[in-house]
PDB file of C-alpha atoms in Angstrom:
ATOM      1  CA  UNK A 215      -9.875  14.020  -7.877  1.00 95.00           C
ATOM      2  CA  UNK A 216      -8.091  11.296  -6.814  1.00 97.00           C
ATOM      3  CA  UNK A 217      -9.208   8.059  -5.270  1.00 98.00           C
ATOM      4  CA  UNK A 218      -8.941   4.849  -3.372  1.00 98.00           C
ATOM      5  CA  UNK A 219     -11.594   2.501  -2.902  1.00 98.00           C
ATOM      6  CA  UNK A 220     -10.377  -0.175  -0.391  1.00 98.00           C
ATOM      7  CA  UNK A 221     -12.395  -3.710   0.078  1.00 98.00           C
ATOM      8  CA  UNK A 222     -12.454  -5.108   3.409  1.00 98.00           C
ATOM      9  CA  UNK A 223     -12.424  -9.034   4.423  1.00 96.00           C
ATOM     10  CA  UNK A 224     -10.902 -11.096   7.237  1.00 92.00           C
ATOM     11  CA  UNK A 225      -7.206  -9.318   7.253  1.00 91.00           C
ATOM     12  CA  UNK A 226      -7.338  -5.619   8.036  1.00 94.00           C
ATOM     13  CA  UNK A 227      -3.398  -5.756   8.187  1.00 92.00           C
ATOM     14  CA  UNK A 228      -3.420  -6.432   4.546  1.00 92.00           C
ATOM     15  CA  UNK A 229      -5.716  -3.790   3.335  1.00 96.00           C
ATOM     16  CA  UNK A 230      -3.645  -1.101   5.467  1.00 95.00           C
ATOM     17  CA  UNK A 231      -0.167  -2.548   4.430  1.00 92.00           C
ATOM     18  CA  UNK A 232      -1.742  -2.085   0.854  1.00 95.00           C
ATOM     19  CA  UNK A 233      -2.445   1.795   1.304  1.00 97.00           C
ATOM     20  CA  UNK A 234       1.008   2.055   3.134  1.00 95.00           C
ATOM     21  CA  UNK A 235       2.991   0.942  -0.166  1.00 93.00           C
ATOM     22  CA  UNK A 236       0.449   2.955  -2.258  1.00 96.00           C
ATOM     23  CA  UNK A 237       1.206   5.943  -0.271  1.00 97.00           C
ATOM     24  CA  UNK A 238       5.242   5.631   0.031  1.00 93.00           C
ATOM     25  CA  UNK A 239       4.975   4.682  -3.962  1.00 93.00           C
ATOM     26  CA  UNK A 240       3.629   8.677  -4.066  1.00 95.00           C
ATOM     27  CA  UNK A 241      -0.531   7.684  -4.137  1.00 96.00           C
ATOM     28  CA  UNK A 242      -1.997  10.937  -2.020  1.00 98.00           C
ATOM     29  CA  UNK A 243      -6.058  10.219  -2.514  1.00 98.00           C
ATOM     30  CA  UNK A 244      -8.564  12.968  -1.686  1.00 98.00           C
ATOM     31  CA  UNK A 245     -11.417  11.055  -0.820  1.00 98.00           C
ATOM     32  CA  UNK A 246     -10.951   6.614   0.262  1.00 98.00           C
ATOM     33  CA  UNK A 247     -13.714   4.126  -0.070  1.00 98.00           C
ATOM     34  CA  UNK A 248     -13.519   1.491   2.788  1.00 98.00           C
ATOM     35  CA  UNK A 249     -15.915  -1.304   1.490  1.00 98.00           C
ATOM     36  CA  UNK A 250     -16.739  -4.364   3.547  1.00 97.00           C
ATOM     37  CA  UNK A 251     -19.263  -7.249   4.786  1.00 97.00           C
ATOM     38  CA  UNK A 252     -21.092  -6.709   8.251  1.00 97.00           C
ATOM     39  CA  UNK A 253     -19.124  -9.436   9.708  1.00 97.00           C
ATOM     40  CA  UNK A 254     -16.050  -7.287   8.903  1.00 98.00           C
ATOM     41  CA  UNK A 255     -17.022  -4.359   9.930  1.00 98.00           C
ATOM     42  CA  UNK A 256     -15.503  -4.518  13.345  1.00 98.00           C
ATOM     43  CA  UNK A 257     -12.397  -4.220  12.201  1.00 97.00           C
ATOM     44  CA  UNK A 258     -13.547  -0.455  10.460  1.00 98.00           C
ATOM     45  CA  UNK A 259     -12.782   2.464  13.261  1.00 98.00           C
ATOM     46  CA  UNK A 260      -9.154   0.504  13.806  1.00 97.00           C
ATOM     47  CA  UNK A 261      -8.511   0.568   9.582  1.00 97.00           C
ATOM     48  CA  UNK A 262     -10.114   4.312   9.716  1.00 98.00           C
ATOM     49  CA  UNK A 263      -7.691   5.359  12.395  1.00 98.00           C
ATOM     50  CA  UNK A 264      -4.523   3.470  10.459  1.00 97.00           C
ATOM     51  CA  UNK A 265      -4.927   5.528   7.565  1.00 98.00           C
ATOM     52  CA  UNK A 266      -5.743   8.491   8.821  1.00 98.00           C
ATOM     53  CA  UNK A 267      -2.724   8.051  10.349  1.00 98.00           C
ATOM     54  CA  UNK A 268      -0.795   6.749   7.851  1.00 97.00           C
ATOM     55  CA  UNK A 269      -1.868   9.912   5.340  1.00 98.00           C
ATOM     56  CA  UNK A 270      -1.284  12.291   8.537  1.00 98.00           C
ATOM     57  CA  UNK A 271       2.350  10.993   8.285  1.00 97.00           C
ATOM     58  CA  UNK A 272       2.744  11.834   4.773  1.00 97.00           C
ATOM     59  CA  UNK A 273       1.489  15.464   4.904  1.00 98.00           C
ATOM     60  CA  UNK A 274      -2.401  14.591   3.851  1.00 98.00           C
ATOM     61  CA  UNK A 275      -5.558  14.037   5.323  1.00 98.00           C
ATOM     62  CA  UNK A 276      -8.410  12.443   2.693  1.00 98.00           C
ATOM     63  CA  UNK A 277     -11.818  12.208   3.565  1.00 98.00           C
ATOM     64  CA  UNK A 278     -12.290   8.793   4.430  1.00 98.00           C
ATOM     65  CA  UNK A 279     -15.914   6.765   4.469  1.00 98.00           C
ATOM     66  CA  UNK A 280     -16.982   3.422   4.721  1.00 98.00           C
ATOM     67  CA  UNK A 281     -19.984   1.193   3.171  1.00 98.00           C
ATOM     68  CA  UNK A 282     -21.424  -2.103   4.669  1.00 97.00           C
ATOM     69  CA  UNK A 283     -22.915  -4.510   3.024  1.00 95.00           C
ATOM     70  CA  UNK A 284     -25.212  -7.457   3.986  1.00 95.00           C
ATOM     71  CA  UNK A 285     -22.803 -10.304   4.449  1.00 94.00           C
ATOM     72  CA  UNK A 286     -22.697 -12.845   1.284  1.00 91.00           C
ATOM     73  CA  UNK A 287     -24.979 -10.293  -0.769  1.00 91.00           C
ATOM     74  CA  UNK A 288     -24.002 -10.663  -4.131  1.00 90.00           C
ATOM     75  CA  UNK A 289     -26.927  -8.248  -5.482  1.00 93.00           C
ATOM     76  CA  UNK A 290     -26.222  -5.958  -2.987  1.00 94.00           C
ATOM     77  CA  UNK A 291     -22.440  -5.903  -3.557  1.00 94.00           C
ATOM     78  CA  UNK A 292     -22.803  -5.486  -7.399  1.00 95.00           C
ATOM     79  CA  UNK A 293     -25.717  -2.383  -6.513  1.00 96.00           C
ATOM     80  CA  UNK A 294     -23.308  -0.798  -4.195  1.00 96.00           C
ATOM     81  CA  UNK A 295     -20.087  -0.924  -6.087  1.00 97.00           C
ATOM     82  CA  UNK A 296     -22.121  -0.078  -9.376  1.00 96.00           C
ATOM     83  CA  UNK A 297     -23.718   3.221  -7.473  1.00 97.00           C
ATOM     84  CA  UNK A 298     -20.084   4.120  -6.077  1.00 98.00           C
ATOM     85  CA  UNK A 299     -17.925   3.762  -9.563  1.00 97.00           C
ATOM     86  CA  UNK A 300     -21.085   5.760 -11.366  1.00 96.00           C
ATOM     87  CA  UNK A 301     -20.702   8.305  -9.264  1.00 97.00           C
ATOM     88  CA  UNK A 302     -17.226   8.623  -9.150  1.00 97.00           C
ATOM     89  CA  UNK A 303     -17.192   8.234 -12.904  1.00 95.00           C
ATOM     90  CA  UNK A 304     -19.834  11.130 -13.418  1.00 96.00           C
ATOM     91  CA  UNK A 305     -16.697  13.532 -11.674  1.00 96.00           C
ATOM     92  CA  UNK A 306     -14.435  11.850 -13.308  1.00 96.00           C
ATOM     93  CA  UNK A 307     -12.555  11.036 -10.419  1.00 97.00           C
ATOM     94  CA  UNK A 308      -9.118   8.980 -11.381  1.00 97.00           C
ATOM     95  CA  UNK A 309      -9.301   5.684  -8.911  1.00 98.00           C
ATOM     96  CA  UNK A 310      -7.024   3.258  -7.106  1.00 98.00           C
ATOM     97  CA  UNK A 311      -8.603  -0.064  -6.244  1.00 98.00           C
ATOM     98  CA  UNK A 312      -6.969  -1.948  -3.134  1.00 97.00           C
ATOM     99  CA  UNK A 313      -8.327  -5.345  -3.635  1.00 97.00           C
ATOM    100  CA  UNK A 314      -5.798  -7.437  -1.013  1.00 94.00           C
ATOM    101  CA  UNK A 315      -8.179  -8.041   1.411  1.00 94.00           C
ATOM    102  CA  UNK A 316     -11.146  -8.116  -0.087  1.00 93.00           C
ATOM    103  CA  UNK A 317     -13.432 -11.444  -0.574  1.00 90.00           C
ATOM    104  CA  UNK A 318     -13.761 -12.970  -3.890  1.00 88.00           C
ATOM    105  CA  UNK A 319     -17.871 -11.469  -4.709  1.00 86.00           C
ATOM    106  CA  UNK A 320     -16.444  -7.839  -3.506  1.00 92.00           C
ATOM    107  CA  UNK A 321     -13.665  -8.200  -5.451  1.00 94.00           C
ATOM    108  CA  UNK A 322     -15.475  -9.420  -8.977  1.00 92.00           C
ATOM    109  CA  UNK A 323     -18.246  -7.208  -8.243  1.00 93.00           C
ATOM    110  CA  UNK A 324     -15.451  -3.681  -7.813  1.00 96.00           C
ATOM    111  CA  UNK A 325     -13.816  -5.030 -10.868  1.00 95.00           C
ATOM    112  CA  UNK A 326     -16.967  -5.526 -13.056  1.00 94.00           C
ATOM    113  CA  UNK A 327     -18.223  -2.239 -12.237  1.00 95.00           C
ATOM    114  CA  UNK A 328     -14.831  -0.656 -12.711  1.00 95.00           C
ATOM    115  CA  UNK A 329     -15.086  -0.939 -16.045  1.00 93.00           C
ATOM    116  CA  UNK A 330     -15.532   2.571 -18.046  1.00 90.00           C
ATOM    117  CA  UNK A 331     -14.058   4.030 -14.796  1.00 94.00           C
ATOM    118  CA  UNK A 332     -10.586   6.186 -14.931  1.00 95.00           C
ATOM    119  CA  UNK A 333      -9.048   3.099 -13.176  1.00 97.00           C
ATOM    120  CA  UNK A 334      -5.528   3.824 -11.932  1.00 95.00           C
ATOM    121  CA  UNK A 335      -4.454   1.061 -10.077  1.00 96.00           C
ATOM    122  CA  UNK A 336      -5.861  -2.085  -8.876  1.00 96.00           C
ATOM    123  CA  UNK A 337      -3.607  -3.186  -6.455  1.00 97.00           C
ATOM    124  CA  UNK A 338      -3.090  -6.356  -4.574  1.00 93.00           C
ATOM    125  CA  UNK A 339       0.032  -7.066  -2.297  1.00 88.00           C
ATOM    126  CA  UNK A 340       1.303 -10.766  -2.101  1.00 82.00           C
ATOM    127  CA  UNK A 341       2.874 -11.715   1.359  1.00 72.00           C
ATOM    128  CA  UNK A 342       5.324 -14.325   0.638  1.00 66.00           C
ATOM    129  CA  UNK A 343       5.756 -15.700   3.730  1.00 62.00           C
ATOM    130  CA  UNK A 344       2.654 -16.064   5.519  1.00 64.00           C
ATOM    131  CA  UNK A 345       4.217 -16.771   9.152  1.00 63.00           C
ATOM    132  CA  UNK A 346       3.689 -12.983   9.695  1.00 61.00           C
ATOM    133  CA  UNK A 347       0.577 -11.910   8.239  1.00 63.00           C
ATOM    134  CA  UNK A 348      -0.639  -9.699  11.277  1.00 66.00           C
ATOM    135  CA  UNK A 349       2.332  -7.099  11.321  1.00 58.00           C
ATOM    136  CA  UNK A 350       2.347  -3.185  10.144  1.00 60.00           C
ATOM    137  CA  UNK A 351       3.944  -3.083   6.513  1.00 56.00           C
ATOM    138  CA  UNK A 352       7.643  -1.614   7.963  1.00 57.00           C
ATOM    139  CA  UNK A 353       7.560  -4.622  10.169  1.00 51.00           C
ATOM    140  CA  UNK A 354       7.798  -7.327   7.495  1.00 58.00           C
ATOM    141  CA  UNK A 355      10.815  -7.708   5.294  1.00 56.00           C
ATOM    142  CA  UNK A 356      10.341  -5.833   2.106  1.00 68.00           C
ATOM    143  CA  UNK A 357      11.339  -8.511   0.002  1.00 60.00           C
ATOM    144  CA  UNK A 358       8.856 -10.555   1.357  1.00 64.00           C
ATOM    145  CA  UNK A 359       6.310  -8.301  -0.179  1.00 73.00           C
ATOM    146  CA  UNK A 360       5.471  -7.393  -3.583  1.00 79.00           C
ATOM    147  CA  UNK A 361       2.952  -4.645  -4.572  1.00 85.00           C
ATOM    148  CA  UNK A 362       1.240  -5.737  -8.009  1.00 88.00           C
ATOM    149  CA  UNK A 363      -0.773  -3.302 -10.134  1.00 91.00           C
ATOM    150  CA  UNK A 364      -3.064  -5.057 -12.398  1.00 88.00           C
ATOM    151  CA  UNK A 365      -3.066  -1.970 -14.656  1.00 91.00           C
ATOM    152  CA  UNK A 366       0.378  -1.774 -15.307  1.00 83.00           C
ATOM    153  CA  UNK A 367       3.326   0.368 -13.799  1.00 64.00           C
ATOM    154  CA  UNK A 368       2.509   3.415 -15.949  1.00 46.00           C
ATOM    155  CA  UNK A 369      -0.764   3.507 -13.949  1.00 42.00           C
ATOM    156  CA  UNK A 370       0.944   3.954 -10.386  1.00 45.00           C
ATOM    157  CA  UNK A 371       2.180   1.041  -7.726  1.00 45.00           C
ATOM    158  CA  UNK A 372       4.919  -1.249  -8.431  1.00 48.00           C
ATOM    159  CA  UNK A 373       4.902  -4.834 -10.552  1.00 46.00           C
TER     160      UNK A 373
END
């Protein structure tokens, strides 16, 4: 199976833009991971909607679900990303990491436990012009915007 775990911080327009460009690049996930901080988690029934949307526009509809940490948890980060790669790894699942908007300790701790793990992708998109950061992907300029996968190109996502 195929899937995305996305990590939620203070810019929800940058983890959707993310999925966007890993969806028009040809990414269809089965199942998405929405992981975030309390103090973020606000922001999740907006980001839910987006990419149901978003997937609904490309002819798919994953089952999406989200995890909330305690804000500034380390432990509880590294426990929670460590139980959601395990099991993911025990189905052997092939998985996309969207890491753009995602604080630093959720992003070490979802690329420590990645390790082992069918990793695809780990994706992070640069804005290059940060006078429009709050904007839906087709409304910035798509040179303005580069999609990097840490993995490589033969792995999915652009470099």
């Amino acid at each position: 199976m195929r899937v995305h775990i996305a990590l939620l911080g203070r810019t929800p327009w940058a983890l959707v833009n993310t999925y966007y460009a890993s969806v028009m690049g040809g990414e269809r996930p089965e199942e998405i991971y929405i992981v975030t901080e309390v103090r973020y988690s606000g922001n999740l029934p907006r980001i839910v909607e987006a990419i149901k949307a978003i997937s609904g526009a490309y002819g798919f509809s994953p089952k999406i679900e989200t995890i909330v940490i305690p804000n500034d948890d380390f432990k509880e980060a590294d426990k929670a990303l460590k139980d959601l790669f395990s099991r993911l790894n025990e189905r052997g699942d092939e998985i996309v990491l969207n890491m753009t908007s995602g604080r630093k300790a959720l992003v070490m701790a979802a690329v420590i436990q990645s390790r082992g793990a069918n990793m695809k992708g780990i994706l992070y998109m640069a804005l290059l012009d940060v006078a429009f950061p709050n904007r839906p992907y087709m409304m910035l300029p798509k040179h303005m915007q580069r999609l990097k996968n840490f993995l490589g190109e033969k792995n999915g996502g652009s470099d």
